[in-house]
Coordinates of C-alpha atoms in Angstrom, one line a residue:
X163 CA -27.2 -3.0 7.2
X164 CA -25.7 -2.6 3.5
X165 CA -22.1 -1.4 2.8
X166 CA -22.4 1.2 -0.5
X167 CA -24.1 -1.1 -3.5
X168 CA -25.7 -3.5 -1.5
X169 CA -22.6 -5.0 -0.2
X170 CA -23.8 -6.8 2.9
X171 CA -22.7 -6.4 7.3
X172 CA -19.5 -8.9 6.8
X173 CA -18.5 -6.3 3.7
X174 CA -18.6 -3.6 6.4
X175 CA -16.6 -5.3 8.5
X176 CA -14.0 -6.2 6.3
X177 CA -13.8 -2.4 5.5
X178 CA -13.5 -1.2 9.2
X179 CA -10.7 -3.9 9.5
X180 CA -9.0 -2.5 6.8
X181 CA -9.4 1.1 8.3
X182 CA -7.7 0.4 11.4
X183 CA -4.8 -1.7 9.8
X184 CA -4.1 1.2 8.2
X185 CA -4.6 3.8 11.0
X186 CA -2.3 1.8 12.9
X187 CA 0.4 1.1 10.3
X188 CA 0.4 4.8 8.9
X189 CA 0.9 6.2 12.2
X190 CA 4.6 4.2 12.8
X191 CA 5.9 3.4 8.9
X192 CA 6.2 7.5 7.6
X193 CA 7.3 8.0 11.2
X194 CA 10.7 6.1 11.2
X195 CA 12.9 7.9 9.6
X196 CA 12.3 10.6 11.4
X197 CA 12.7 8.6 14.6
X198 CA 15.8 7.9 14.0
X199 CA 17.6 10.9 13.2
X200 CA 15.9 13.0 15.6
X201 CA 15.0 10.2 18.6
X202 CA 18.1 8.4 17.8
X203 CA 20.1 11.0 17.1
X204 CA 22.0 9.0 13.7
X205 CA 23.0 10.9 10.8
X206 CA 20.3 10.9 7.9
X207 CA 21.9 8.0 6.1
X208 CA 21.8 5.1 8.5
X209 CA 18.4 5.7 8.3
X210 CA 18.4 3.7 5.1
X211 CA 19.6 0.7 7.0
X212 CA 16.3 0.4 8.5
X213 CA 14.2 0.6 5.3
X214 CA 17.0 -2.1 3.6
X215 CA 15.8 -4.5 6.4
X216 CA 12.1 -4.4 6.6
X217 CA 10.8 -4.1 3.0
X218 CA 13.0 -7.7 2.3
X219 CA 11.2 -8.8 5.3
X220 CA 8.2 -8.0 4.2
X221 CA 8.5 -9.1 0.9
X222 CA 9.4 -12.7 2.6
X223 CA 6.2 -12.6 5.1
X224 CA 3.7 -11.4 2.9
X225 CA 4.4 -14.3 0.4
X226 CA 4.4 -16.7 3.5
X227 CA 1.1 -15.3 4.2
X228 CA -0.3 -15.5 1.0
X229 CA 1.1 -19.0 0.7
X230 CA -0.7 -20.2 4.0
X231 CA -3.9 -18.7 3.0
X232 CA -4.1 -20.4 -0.5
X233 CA -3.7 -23.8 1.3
X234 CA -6.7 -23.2 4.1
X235 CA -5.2 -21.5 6.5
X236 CA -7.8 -19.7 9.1
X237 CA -7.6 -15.6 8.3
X238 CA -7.7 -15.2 11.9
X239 CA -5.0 -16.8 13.2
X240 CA -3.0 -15.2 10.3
X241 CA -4.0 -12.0 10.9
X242 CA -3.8 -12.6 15.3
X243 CA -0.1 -12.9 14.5
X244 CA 0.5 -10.0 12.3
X245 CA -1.7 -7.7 15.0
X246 CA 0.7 -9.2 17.6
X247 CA 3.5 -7.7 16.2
X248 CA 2.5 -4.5 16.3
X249 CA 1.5 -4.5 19.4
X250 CA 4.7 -5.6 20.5
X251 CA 6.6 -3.2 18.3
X252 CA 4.9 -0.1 19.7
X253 CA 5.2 -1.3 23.2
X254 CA 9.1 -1.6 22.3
X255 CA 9.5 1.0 20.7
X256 CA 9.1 3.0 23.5
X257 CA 12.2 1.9 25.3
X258 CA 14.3 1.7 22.2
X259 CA 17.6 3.8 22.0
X260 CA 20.4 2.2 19.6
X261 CA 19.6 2.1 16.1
X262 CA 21.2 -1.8 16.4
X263 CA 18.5 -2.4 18.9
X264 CA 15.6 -1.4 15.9
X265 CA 17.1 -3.4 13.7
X266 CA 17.2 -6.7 15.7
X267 CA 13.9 -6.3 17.8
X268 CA 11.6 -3.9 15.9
X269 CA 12.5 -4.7 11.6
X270 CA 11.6 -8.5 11.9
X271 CA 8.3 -7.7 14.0
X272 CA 7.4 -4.8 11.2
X273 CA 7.6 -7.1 8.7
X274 CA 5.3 -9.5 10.6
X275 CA 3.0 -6.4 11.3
X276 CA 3.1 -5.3 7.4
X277 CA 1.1 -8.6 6.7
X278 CA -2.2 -7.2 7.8
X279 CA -3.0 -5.3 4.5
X280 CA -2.5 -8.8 2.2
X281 CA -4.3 -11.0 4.8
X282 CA -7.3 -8.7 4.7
X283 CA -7.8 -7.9 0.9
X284 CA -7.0 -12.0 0.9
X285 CA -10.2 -12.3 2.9
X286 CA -12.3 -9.6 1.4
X287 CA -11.5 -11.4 -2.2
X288 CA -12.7 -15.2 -0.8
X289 CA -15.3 -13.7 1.2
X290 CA -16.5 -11.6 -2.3
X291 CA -15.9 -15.3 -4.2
X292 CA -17.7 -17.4 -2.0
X293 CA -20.7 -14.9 -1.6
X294 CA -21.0 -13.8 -5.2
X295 CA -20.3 -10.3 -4.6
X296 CA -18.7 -8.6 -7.2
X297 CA -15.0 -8.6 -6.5
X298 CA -14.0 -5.2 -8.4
X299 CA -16.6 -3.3 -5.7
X300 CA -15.4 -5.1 -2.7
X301 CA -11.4 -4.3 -3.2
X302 CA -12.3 -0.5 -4.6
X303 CA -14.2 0.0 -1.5
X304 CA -11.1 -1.6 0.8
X305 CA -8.9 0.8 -1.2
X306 CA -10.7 3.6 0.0
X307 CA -9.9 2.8 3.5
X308 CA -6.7 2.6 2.9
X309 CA -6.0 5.7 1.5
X310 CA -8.6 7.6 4.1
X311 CA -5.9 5.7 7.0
X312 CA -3.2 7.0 5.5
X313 CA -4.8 10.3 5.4
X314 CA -5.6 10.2 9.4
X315 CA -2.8 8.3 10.1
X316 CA 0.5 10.3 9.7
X317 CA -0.5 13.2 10.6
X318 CA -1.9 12.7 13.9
X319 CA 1.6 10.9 14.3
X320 CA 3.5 13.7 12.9
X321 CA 1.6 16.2 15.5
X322 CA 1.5 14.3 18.6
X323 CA 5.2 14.0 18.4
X324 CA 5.5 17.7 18.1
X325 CA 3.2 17.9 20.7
X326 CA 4.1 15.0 23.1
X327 CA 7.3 13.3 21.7
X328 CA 8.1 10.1 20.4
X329 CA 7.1 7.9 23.4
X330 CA 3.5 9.2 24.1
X331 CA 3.0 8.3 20.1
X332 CA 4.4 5.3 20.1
X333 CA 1.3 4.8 23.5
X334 CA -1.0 6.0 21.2
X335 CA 0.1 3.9 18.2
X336 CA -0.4 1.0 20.9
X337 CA -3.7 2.2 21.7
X338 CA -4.8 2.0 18.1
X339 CA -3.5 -1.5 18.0
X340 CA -5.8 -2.4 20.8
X341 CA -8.9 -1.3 18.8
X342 CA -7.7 -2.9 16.5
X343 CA -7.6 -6.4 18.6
X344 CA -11.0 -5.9 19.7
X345 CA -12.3 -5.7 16.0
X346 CA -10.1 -8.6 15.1
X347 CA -12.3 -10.4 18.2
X348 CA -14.9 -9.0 17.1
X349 CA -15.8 -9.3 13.3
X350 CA -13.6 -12.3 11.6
X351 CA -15.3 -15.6 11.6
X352 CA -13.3 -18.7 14.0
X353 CA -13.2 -20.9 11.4
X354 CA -13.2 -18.6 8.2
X355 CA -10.8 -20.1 5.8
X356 CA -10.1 -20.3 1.8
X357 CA -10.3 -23.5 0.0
X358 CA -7.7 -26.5 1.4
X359 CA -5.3 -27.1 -2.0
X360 CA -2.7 -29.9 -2.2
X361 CA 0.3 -28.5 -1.5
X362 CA 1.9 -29.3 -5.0
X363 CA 5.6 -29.8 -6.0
X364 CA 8.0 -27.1 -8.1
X365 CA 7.1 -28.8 -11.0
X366 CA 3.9 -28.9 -10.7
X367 CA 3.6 -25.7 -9.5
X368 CA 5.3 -23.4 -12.5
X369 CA 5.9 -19.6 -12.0
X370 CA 3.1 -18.1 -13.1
X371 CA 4.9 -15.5 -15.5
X372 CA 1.3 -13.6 -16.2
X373 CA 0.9 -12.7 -12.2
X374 CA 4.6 -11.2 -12.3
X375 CA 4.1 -9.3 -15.6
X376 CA 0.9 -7.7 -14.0
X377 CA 2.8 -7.2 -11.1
X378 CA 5.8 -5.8 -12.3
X379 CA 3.4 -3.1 -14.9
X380 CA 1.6 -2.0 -10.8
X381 CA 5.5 -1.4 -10.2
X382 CA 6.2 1.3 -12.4
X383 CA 2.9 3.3 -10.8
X384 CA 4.0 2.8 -7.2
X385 CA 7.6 3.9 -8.2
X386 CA 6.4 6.9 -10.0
X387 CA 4.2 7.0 -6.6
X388 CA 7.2 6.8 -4.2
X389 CA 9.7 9.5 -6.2
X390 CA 7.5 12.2 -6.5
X391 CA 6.1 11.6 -3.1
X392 CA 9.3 11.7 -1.6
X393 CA 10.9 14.8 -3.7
X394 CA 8.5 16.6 -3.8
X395 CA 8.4 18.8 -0.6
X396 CA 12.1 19.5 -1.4
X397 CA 11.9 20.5 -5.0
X398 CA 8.8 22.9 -4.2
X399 CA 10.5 24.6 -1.1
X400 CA 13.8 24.5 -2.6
X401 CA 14.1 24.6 -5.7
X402 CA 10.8 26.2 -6.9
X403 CA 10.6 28.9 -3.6
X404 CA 7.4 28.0 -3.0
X405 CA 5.6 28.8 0.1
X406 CA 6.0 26.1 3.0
X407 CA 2.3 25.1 2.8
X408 CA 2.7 24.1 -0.5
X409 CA 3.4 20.4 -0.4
X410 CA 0.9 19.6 2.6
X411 CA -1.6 21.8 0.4
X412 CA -1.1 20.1 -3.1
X413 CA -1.1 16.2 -1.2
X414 CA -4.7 17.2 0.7
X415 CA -5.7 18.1 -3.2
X416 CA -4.5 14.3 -4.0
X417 CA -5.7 12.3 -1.3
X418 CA -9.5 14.5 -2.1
X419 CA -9.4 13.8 -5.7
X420 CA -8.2 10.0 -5.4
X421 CA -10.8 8.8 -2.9
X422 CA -13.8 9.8 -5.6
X423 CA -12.1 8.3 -8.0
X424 CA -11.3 4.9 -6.2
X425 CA -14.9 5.3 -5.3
X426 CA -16.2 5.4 -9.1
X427 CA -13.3 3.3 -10.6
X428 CA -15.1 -0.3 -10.3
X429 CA -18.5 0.8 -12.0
X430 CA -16.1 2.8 -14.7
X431 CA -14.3 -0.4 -15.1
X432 CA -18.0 -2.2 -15.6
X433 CA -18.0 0.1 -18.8
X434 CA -14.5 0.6 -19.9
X435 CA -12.6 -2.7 -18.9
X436 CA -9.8 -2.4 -16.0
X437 CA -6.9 -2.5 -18.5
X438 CA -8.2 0.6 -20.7
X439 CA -8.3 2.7 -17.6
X440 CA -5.1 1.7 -15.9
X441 CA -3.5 2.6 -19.5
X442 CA -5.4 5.3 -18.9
X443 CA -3.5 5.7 -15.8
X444 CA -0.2 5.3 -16.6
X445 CA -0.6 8.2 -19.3
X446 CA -1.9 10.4 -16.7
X447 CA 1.6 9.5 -14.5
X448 CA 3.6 10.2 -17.4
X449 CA 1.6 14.1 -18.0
X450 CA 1.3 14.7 -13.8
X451 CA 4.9 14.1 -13.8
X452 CA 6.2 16.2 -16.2
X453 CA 3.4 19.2 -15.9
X454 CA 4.9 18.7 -12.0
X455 CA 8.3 19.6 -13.2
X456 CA 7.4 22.8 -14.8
X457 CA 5.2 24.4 -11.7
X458 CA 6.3 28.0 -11.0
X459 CA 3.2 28.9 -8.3
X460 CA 1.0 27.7 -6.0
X461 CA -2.2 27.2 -8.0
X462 CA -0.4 25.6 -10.6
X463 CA 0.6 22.5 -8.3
X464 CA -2.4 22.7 -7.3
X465 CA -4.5 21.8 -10.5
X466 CA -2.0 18.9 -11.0
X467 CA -2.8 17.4 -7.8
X468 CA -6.0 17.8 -9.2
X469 CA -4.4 14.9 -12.1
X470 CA -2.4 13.0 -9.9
X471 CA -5.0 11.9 -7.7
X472 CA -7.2 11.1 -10.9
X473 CA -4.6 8.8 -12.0
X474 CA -3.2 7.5 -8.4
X475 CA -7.3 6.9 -8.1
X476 CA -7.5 4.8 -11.1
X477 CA -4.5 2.8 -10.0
X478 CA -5.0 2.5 -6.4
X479 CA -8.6 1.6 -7.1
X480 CA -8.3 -1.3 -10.1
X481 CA -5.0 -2.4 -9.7
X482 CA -5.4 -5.3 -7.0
X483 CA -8.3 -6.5 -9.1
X484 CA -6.2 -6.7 -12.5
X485 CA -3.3 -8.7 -10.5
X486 CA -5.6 -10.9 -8.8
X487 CA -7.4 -11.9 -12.5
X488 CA -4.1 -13.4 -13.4
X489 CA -4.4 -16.2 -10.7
X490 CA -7.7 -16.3 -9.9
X491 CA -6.7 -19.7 -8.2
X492 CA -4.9 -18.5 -5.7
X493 CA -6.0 -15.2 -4.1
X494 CA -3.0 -15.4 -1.5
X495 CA -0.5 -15.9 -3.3
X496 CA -1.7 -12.9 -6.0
X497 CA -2.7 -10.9 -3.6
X498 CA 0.8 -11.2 -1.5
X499 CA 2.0 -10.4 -4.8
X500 CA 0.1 -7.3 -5.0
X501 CA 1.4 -6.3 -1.8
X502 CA 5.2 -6.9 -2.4
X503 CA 5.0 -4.8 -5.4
X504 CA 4.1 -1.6 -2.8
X505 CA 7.1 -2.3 -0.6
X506 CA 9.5 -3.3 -3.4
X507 CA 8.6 -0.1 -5.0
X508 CA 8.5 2.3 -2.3
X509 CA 11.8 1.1 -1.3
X510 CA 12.9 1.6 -4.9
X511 CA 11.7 5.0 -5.0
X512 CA 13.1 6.1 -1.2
X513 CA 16.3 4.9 -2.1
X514 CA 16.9 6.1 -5.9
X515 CA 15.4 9.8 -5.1
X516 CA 18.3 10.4 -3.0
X517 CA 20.8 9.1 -5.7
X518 CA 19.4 10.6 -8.6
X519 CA 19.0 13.9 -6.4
X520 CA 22.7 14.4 -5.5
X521 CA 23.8 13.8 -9.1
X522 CA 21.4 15.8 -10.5
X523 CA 18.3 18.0 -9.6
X524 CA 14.8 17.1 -7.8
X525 CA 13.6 18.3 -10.9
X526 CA 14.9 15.1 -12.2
X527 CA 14.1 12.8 -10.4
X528 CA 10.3 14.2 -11.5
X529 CA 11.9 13.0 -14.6
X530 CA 12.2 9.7 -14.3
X531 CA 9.2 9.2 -12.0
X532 CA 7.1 9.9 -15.5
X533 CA 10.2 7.6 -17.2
X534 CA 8.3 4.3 -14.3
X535 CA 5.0 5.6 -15.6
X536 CA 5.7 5.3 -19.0
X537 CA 7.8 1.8 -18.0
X538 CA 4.3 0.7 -16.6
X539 CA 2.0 1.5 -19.6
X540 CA 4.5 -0.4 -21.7
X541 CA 4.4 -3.4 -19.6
X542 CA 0.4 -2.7 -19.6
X543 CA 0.5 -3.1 -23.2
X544 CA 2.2 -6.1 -23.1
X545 CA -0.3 -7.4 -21.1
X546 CA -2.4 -7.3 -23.9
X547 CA -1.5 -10.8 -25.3
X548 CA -2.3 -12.7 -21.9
X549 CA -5.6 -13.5 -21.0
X550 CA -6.4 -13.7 -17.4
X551 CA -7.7 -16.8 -15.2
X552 CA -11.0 -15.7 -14.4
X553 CA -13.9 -14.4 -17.1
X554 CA -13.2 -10.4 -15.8
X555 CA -13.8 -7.6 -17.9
X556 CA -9.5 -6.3 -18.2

């Protein structure tokens, strides 16, 4: 049994693992908000206070995570803990009824849950190392899965609580989770584990300022990512008058487009080199952005979905690889780093839209998503100078 190019059965694995981490988070993180206005019954902005708790959380955990792995911690233990949580959180959730009560019992175990992305690419990237599998492939192919979860994900969430309500999704959500347990049992090695380091003192251990510039230039994309995704529905509908479909219509378009693309992106990196493209990328942002802020009908936000998911695709599919060439050393801890720079952004994104939105327009907040584009491919450029830790084509 091969896995696309030859990857082999463990590859396969690794992939389904990644697919049900992401059915199960996508089906509860998109959901919240809406949880607690309308199951809660809170007014729209305390809604923030929920968001402000678990993406610092889980820009602690993850790092913990990635820490523990770098110095031969088993991925299955890791992992048994972060799979815990969820199952714990969905289980709760169902009897939760104060907003006081989510932040104290079900914030801390969402943070523990968010690990599960990070621990898996972690062992996808030492499993690709210490089988000599191309490690480009094996973390394009684990971004597809991703993004085909949070295709599935949210909307099965979305219409079981119109059909159901809250508690029955939250079962189901639980019921993923157990799946998910069985494929944990199922397909990670006992005693799978990266190499055992020396834990090594501050000193010796100096911040590795060519991981964060990496990071910070995957920043700008997820914030352009974040404030368009979350303005968009309300500056077609409002303030474009476009149909009610639109939004759903034009996202289907950029989840379509972006899985090819994440699917070609490591054999176009093979030719072009990973930094050319996500330049390549970050240009694409800046146009999507901009042509976004113009649309006056359907078909145009249409064929600019078309864009976006060419240039979400090129991000989404090479980006993890480009971080991880900066500290080829330690997989964890670049791959934690990876990670933090999706929560840190979306939380950046969530919380600004509103902001720039009230002062001024959705159409602005288009405006400066293409400004964190164009932020990113400068950073990209700078990036130029530094030569990564690992022979890799960037």
């Amino acid at each position: 049994m091969t896995f696309f190019y030859g990857l082999p059965r463990q590859s396969t694995a690794i992939f389904a693992l990644v697919l049900i981490n992401s059915l199960c988070t996508s089906s509860l993180i998109p959901l919240m908000n809406f949880f607690i206005v309308e199951g809660l019954g809170v007014p729209p902005w305390q809604a923030g206070f929920y968001v402000a708790t678990v993406a610092p959380l889980s820009l602690l955990t993850n790092r913990w995570a990635g820490e523990k792995l770098d110095h031969g911690a088993r991925v299955r233990n890791l992992l048994l803990l972060s799979l815990s949580s969820y199952l714990l959180a969905t289980l709760l959730l169902t009897q939760i009824d104060r907003l006081w009560l989510l932040l104290l019992c079900i914030a801390p175990l969402m943070s523990l849950a968010n690990m599960g992305s990070g621990i898996i690419f972690t062992f996808g990237r030492l499993y690709a190392t210490t089988e000599g599998l191309d490690v480009a492939v094996m973390n394009s192919r684990l971004r597809i899965a991703v993004s085909l979860g949070w295709m599935i994900g949210p909307a099965m969430a979305y219409a079981l609580v119109a059909q159901f309500g809250f508690t029955t999704t939250f079962l189901c959500s639980f019921g993923i989770g157990l799946v998910y347990m069985i494929l944990w049992h199922r397909l990670i090695p006992p005693d799978f584990h990266g190499p055992v380091r020396a834990r090594r003192s501050r000193h010796e251990d100096p911040i590795n300022w060519k991981l964060l510039l990496a990071a910070l230039s995957c920043l700008g994309f997820v914030v352009t990512n974040s404030l368009f995704v979350s303005s968009m529905p309300l500056f077609f509908i409002q303030e474009t008058n476009l149909p009610g479909f639109t939004p759903g219509l034009s996202l289907s378009v950029k989840c379509l487009v972006e899985v090819f693309v994440i699917f070609a992106s490591s054999q176009m990196a093979l030719r072009f080199g990973t930094r050319p493209l996500l330049l390549l990328a970050a240009v694409l942002g800046i146009a999507a952005m901009l042509l976004f802020s113009q649309v006056t009908a359907v078909w145009h936000a249409l064929a600019i979905s078309v864009l976006e998911g060419i240039y979400y695709g090129l991000f989404a599919g090479l980006s993890i690889t480009f971080v991880q060439s900066f500290a080829a050393d330690r997989p964890g801890r670049a791959t934690a780093t990876y990670m933090n720079t999706l929560f840190f952004g979306g939380m950046i994104g969530g919380i600004s839209m509103g902001f720039i939105a009230s002062a001024s327009s959705f159409q602005t907040v288009l405006y400066c998503a293409a400004g964190a584009s164009a932020t990113a491919l400068l950073l990209l450029l700078a990036t130029m100078r530094l030569r990564p830790s690992e022979v890799a084509k960037v």
